[in-house]
Amino acid sequence: MSAILEIRHLSKAFGTNKVLKDIDFTVRSGDVTSIIGASGSGKSTLLRCINFLETPTSGEILFHGEDITGKNVNASAYRAKVGMVFQSFNLFNNMNVLGNCVIGQTKVLKKSPEEARENALKYLDKVGMAPYINAKPRQLSGGQKQRVAIARALAMEPEVLLFDEPTSSLDPELVGEVLDVMKTLASEGMTMIVVTHEMDFARDISSHVVFMEDGVICEEGSPADIFGNPKNARTKEFLARFMSR
Amino acid sequence: MILPERASDCETVKFINEVIRILEIYGTSYLRGAGYTLVFALLGTIAGCLIGFAVGIVQTIPTSERDPKIKRYIVGFVKTILRAYVEVFRGTPMIVQAVFIYYGGRYLGVTMDVYTASFFVVSINTGAYMAETVRGGILSIDPGQTEGCMAIGMTHFQTMLYVIFPQTLRNIIPQIGNNFIINIKDTSVLSIISFPDLFYVHKSVAGNMYTYFESATVVMAIYLTMTLISAKLLRLWESKLDGPDTFDLATTDTLAHTSGLYRFTHKRRGWTNERHT
């Protein structure tokens, strides 16, 4: 299968603080890549660089073989093809659930309102939020908000979907409903990159696991390799800490 | 007529009679003055808000190192000019600005009538304050909202127009209301260039009849009535923008409402759902 995203020698520094150091990895169509690691290891920054919410200091990001870090690249057009789900949901507070899922389609993809509405309902139905189209974000629970956020990203019909710790700000009992939606997407062949602390998700659902520490990729491979037979000492230590819980 | 028992009662009756007398003679003048005050306060606030929004939005345009140099220079230059505008008009009294612009305009070959000059002064003054309010309002919106917009490919302009701006507007309505109420009162300084507002009427009436206290009482009452009604209307506008606290659940198939509607009422302690058919 062809590579959708190739990250080449990506580095990011905030001032003198080097958060990402020479990151290399490839995402193929249909891959579900989990990025795991301790807090502060640069996982989220990597994801934000991929979506250009942070400008990389150096390195290349190839999208279908085309470098999108160049100065003349239209970042908005690229972002429309790469969806993102945030830890803090970031639903538009001034719109109801339907409005959240429609606005990008009508304003960015220039779809007709009817088509956008139909499409939005399709994806809201998929995440089980169709009955709530009239609700405002403030009237929803965390899990419901995150499901709407996923539907909003899906409604743009992106080629890759990025998840930045999608369950980290949810109550334990709400985590399941969001993970279920993500499992369904994975089984349907959606290409996803997931920054997560949910080790069960990383082990059972993803096709590829990346372990990061201190801004570098320590180890990557299939879930079976990483969880069953980690080679790097740091990976072992991290997983031992997590699995003992 | 009631016979006064004490001297102070006598004064009170005299005062009331005097108030009634000036109202009978100058009632319509007061109303016309109040009309000018209200209309110019309103127009000035609207125009000032538009100026404030424009300036505030420009002030918050982000520039990154990825942008071409020329764009960064132009944006920087425009921001400096606008900054100067805000500081000059916030930092000088409106009464002086009125004189400066009304009489100064003639030296520059711009002759304005009193109404144009008044409208101009009120708008540009409100604009300077609103610019800071809008800038603060935009900065107070969670950056996550902007990131949410960027993540679905919206441009800076679309982000502002559809997401940041409506939320900013809601948050700064109290401040818009403040400015409107301030303008109702502060248009009185325009009487210095003979703008025929409520205060100007008061000066004329008091001068003609030597009824300073009586006329001031009437004018106080009219100002207070205008500001109280405005405050009430602004509150109503606020709650209208907030929308209802409840929402109706839609069935997935919008054509078939077989399950009826559930109404969710947001209560302090959580959710209650009561069925209604």
mmCIF file of N, CA, C and O in Angstrom, chain A residues 80-120:
data_model
loop_
_atom_site.group_PDB
_atom_site.id
_atom_site.type_symbol
_atom_site.label_atom_id
_atom_site.label_comp_id
_atom_site.label_asym_id
_atom_site.label_seq_id
_atom_site.Cartn_x
_atom_site.Cartn_y
_atom_site.Cartn_z
ATOM 1 N N ALA A 80 -7.693 20.436 5.378
ATOM 2 C CA ALA A 80 -9.026 19.920 5.099
ATOM 3 C C ALA A 80 -8.979 18.423 4.815
ATOM 4 O O ALA A 80 -9.970 17.719 4.974
ATOM 5 N N LYS A 81 -7.818 17.928 4.384
ATOM 6 C CA LYS A 81 -7.702 16.497 4.058
ATOM 7 C C LYS A 81 -7.183 15.691 5.234
ATOM 8 O O LYS A 81 -7.116 14.476 5.174
ATOM 9 N N VAL A 82 -6.725 16.392 6.281
ATOM 10 C CA VAL A 82 -6.205 15.711 7.462
ATOM 11 C C VAL A 82 -7.025 16.161 8.660
ATOM 12 O O VAL A 82 -6.893 17.283 9.127
ATOM 13 N N GLY A 83 -7.907 15.291 9.120
ATOM 14 C CA GLY A 83 -8.787 15.668 10.227
ATOM 15 C C GLY A 83 -8.063 15.584 11.549
ATOM 16 O O GLY A 83 -7.042 14.921 11.669
ATOM 17 N N MET A 84 -8.597 16.297 12.547
ATOM 18 C CA MET A 84 -7.954 16.258 13.855
ATOM 19 C C MET A 84 -9.013 16.255 14.956
ATOM 20 O O MET A 84 -9.993 17.003 14.892
ATOM 21 N N VAL A 85 -8.806 15.400 15.935
ATOM 22 C CA VAL A 85 -9.677 15.352 17.109
ATOM 23 C C VAL A 85 -8.813 15.707 18.314
ATOM 24 O O VAL A 85 -7.744 15.130 18.502
ATOM 25 N N PHE A 86 -9.282 16.670 19.098
ATOM 26 C CA PHE A 86 -8.463 17.230 20.171
ATOM 27 C C PHE A 86 -8.823 16.645 21.533
ATOM 28 O O PHE A 86 -9.935 16.177 21.745
ATOM 29 N N GLN A 87 -7.880 16.760 22.432
ATOM 30 C CA GLN A 87 -8.136 16.339 23.804
ATOM 31 C C GLN A 87 -9.264 17.159 24.426
ATOM 32 O O GLN A 87 -10.094 16.651 25.149
ATOM 33 N N SER A 88 -9.273 18.454 24.101
ATOM 34 C CA SER A 88 -10.278 19.336 24.705
ATOM 35 C C SER A 88 -11.442 19.607 23.759
ATOM 36 O O SER A 88 -12.089 20.639 23.851
ATOM 37 N N PHE A 89 -11.702 18.698 22.835
ATOM 38 C CA PHE A 89 -12.848 18.698 21.914
ATOM 39 C C PHE A 89 -12.834 19.852 20.916
ATOM 40 O O PHE A 89 -12.978 19.656 19.720
ATOM 41 N N ASN A 90 -12.725 21.078 21.433
ATOM 42 C CA ASN A 90 -12.713 22.265 20.575
ATOM 43 C C ASN A 90 -13.912 22.357 19.645
ATOM 44 O O ASN A 90 -13.786 22.765 18.490
ATOM 45 N N LEU A 91 -15.079 21.983 20.149
ATOM 46 C CA LEU A 91 -16.297 22.207 19.367
ATOM 47 C C LEU A 91 -16.586 23.700 19.352
ATOM 48 O O LEU A 91 -16.251 24.411 20.291
ATOM 49 N N PHE A 92 -17.211 24.161 18.276
ATOM 50 C CA PHE A 92 -17.518 25.590 18.175
ATOM 51 C C PHE A 92 -18.683 25.901 19.107
ATOM 52 O O PHE A 92 -19.802 25.442 18.909
ATOM 53 N N ASN A 93 -18.431 26.703 20.118
ATOM 54 C CA ASN A 93 -19.419 26.930 21.172
ATOM 55 C C ASN A 93 -20.631 27.720 20.703
ATOM 56 O O ASN A 93 -21.665 27.692 21.340
ATOM 57 N N ASN A 94 -20.470 28.442 19.600
ATOM 58 C CA ASN A 94 -21.590 29.278 19.152
ATOM 59 C C ASN A 94 -22.526 28.538 18.205
ATOM 60 O O ASN A 94 -23.465 29.127 17.697
ATOM 61 N N MET A 95 -22.239 27.273 17.942
ATOM 62 C CA MET A 95 -23.102 26.526 17.026
ATOM 63 C C MET A 95 -23.626 25.279 17.720
ATOM 64 O O MET A 95 -23.009 24.771 18.642
ATOM 65 N N ASN A 96 -24.762 24.770 17.218
ATOM 66 C CA ASN A 96 -25.241 23.513 17.763
ATOM 67 C C ASN A 96 -24.486 22.363 17.097
ATOM 68 O O ASN A 96 -23.599 22.577 16.266
ATOM 69 N N VAL A 97 -24.838 21.145 17.489
ATOM 70 C CA VAL A 97 -24.112 19.962 17.030
ATOM 71 C C VAL A 97 -24.107 19.873 15.502
ATOM 72 O O VAL A 97 -23.064 19.657 14.874
ATOM 73 N N LEU A 98 -25.280 20.091 14.916
ATOM 74 C CA LEU A 98 -25.351 20.009 13.456
ATOM 75 C C LEU A 98 -24.483 21.082 12.804
ATOM 76 O O LEU A 98 -23.736 20.812 11.857
ATOM 77 N N GLY A 99 -24.568 22.302 13.328
ATOM 78 C CA GLY A 99 -23.776 23.405 12.787
ATOM 79 C C GLY A 99 -22.289 23.101 12.810
ATOM 80 O O GLY A 99 -21.563 23.390 11.861
ATOM 81 N N ASN A 100 -21.842 22.480 13.881
ATOM 82 C CA ASN A 100 -20.436 22.102 13.998
ATOM 83 C C ASN A 100 -20.007 21.177 12.865
ATOM 84 O O ASN A 100 -18.881 21.266 12.388
ATOM 85 N N CYS A 101 -20.914 20.279 12.486
ATOM 86 C CA CYS A 101 -20.546 19.285 11.472
ATOM 87 C C CYS A 101 -20.784 19.798 10.058
ATOM 88 O O CYS A 101 -20.333 19.190 9.092
ATOM 89 N N VAL A 102 -21.516 20.895 9.926
ATOM 90 C CA VAL A 102 -21.872 21.397 8.592
ATOM 91 C C VAL A 102 -20.907 22.486 8.124
ATOM 92 O O VAL A 102 -20.541 22.547 6.953
ATOM 93 N N ILE A 103 -20.459 23.316 9.055
ATOM 94 C CA ILE A 103 -19.745 24.549 8.681
ATOM 95 C C ILE A 103 -18.521 24.284 7.801
ATOM 96 O O ILE A 103 -18.312 24.958 6.792
ATOM 97 N N GLY A 104 -17.741 23.290 8.151
ATOM 98 C CA GLY A 104 -16.534 23.000 7.364
ATOM 99 C C GLY A 104 -16.879 22.553 5.952
ATOM 100 O O GLY A 104 -16.209 22.915 4.988
ATOM 101 N N GLN A 105 -17.947 21.774 5.857
ATOM 102 C CA GLN A 105 -18.336 21.270 4.535
ATOM 103 C C GLN A 105 -18.813 22.388 3.622
ATOM 104 O O GLN A 105 -18.487 22.423 2.447
ATOM 105 N N THR A 106 -19.613 23.306 4.197
ATOM 106 C CA THR A 106 -20.163 24.352 3.335
ATOM 107 C C THR A 106 -19.115 25.430 3.036
ATOM 108 O O THR A 106 -19.061 25.948 1.931
ATOM 109 N N LYS A 107 -18.283 25.762 4.036
ATOM 110 C CA LYS A 107 -17.364 26.882 3.841
ATOM 111 C C LYS A 107 -16.031 26.467 3.233
ATOM 112 O O LYS A 107 -15.415 27.240 2.509
ATOM 113 N N VAL A 108 -15.560 25.269 3.559
ATOM 114 C CA VAL A 108 -14.256 24.849 3.052
ATOM 115 C C VAL A 108 -14.414 23.973 1.807
ATOM 116 O O VAL A 108 -13.787 24.207 0.782
ATOM 117 N N LEU A 109 -15.309 22.980 1.894
ATOM 118 C CA LEU A 109 -15.504 22.087 0.743
ATOM 119 C C LEU A 109 -16.532 22.630 -0.238
ATOM 120 O O LEU A 109 -16.741 22.055 -1.292
ATOM 121 N N LYS A 110 -17.198 23.722 0.135
ATOM 122 C CA LYS A 110 -18.193 24.391 -0.722
ATOM 123 C C LYS A 110 -19.335 23.467 -1.131
ATOM 124 O O LYS A 110 -19.817 23.505 -2.267
ATOM 125 N N LYS A 111 -19.747 22.614 -0.216
ATOM 126 C CA LYS A 111 -20.904 21.765 -0.507
ATOM 127 C C LYS A 111 -22.188 22.564 -0.296
ATOM 128 O O LYS A 111 -22.190 23.545 0.443
ATOM 129 N N SER A 112 -23.271 22.086 -0.894
ATOM 130 C CA SER A 112 -24.546 22.768 -0.678
ATOM 131 C C SER A 112 -25.025 22.448 0.734
ATOM 132 O O SER A 112 -24.691 21.402 1.289
ATOM 133 N N PRO A 113 -25.801 23.357 1.342
ATOM 134 C CA PRO A 113 -26.270 23.123 2.713
ATOM 135 C C PRO A 113 -27.020 21.796 2.867
ATOM 136 O O PRO A 113 -26.859 21.107 3.870
ATOM 137 N N GLU A 114 -27.823 21.438 1.846
ATOM 138 C CA GLU A 114 -28.601 20.199 1.946
ATOM 139 C C GLU A 114 -27.671 18.993 1.983
ATOM 140 O O GLU A 114 -27.808 18.086 2.797
ATOM 141 N N GLU A 115 -26.709 19.004 1.064
ATOM 142 C CA GLU A 115 -25.772 17.889 0.977
ATOM 143 C C GLU A 115 -24.959 17.783 2.270
ATOM 144 O O GLU A 115 -24.751 16.689 2.803
ATOM 145 N N ALA A 116 -24.517 18.950 2.757
ATOM 146 C CA ALA A 116 -23.692 18.981 3.971
ATOM 147 C C ALA A 116 -24.475 18.451 5.159
ATOM 148 O O ALA A 116 -23.959 17.690 5.972
ATOM 149 N N ARG A 117 -25.748 18.827 5.219
ATOM 150 C CA ARG A 117 -26.588 18.398 6.334
ATOM 151 C C ARG A 117 -26.765 16.884 6.315
ATOM 152 O O ARG A 117 -26.644 16.208 7.329
ATOM 153 N N GLU A 118 -27.036 16.369 5.111
ATOM 154 C CA GLU A 118 -27.245 14.929 4.956
ATOM 155 C C GLU A 118 -25.984 14.161 5.368
ATOM 156 O O GLU A 118 -26.039 13.168 6.089
ATOM 157 N N ASN A 119 -24.849 14.669 4.892
ATOM 158 C CA ASN A 119 -23.561 14.054 5.200
ATOM 159 C C ASN A 119 -23.284 14.107 6.704
ATOM 160 O O ASN A 119 -22.843 13.130 7.300
ATOM 161 N N ALA A 120 -23.551 15.272 7.294
ATOM 162 C CA ALA A 120 -23.323 15.445 8.730
ATOM 163 C C ALA A 120 -24.174 14.457 9.517
ATOM 164 O O ALA A 120 -23.695 13.818 10.459
#
